XYZ file of C-alpha atoms in Angstrom:
83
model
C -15.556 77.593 90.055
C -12.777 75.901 88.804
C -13.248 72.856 91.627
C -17.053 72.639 90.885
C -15.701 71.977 86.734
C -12.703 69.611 87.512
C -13.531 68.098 90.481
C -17.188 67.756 91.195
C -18.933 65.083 90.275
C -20.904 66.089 87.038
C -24.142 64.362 88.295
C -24.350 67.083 90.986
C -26.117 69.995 90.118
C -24.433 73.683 90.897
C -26.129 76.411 93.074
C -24.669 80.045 91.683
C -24.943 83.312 93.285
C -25.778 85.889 90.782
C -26.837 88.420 93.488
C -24.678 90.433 95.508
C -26.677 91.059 98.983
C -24.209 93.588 100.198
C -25.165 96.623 97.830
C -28.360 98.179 97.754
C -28.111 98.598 94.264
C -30.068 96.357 92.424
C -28.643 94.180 89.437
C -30.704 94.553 85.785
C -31.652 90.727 84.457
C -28.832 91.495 81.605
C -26.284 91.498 84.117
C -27.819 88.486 86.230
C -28.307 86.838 82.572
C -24.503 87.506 81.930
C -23.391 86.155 85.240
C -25.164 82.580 84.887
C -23.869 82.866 81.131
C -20.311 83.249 82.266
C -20.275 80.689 84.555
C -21.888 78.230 82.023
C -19.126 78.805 79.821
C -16.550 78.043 82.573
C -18.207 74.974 84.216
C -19.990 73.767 81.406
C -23.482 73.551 79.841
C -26.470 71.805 82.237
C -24.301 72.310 84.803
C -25.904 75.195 87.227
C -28.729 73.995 88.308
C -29.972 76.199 90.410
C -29.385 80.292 90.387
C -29.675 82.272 93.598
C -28.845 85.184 95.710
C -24.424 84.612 97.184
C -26.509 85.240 100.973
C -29.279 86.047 102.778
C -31.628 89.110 102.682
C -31.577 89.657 106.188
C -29.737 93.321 106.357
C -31.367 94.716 102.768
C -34.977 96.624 102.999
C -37.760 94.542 101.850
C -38.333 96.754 98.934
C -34.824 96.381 97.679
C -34.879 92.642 98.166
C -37.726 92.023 96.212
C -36.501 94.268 93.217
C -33.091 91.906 93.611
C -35.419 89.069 93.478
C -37.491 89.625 90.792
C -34.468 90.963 88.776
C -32.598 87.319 89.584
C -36.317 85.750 88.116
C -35.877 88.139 84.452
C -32.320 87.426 84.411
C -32.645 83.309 84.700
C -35.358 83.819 82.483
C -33.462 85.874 79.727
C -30.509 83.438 79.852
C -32.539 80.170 79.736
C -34.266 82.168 76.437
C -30.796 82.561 75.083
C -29.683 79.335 75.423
């Protein structure tokens, strides 16, 4: 992260991976929500623009998958409430 803060050009929005596609366990929205907080703190505010899984779903079950997806949704939504 610390390229993306020093580095980047602040006009260009941030993608962050707050979901880790190689467990099966699925993260609660407090922990997504704590991700996207810590890495607002380190890059700066209005800079993530975007929040997303760190891969593809292509090896987890589709039931797990959705539960990681809908957990990322909470999450965003419980930090953007926060902020």
């Amino acid at each position: 992260l610390r390229f993306f803060r020093d580095e980047l050009d602040p006009r260009i929005g941030i993608g962050l991976g707050v979901i880790d596609v190689k467990v099966n366990t699925v993260e609660s929205p407090e922990e997504v929500a704590h991700r996207i907080e810590a890495a607002t703190k380190f890059v700066g505010p209005g800079r993530i623009t975007w929040v997303h899984p760190d891969c593809g779903f292509w090896m987890n079950k589709r039931s797990i998958a959705d539960r990681k997806i809908a957990a990322l949704v909470k999450g965003r939504d419980l930090f953007l409430g926060s902020t």
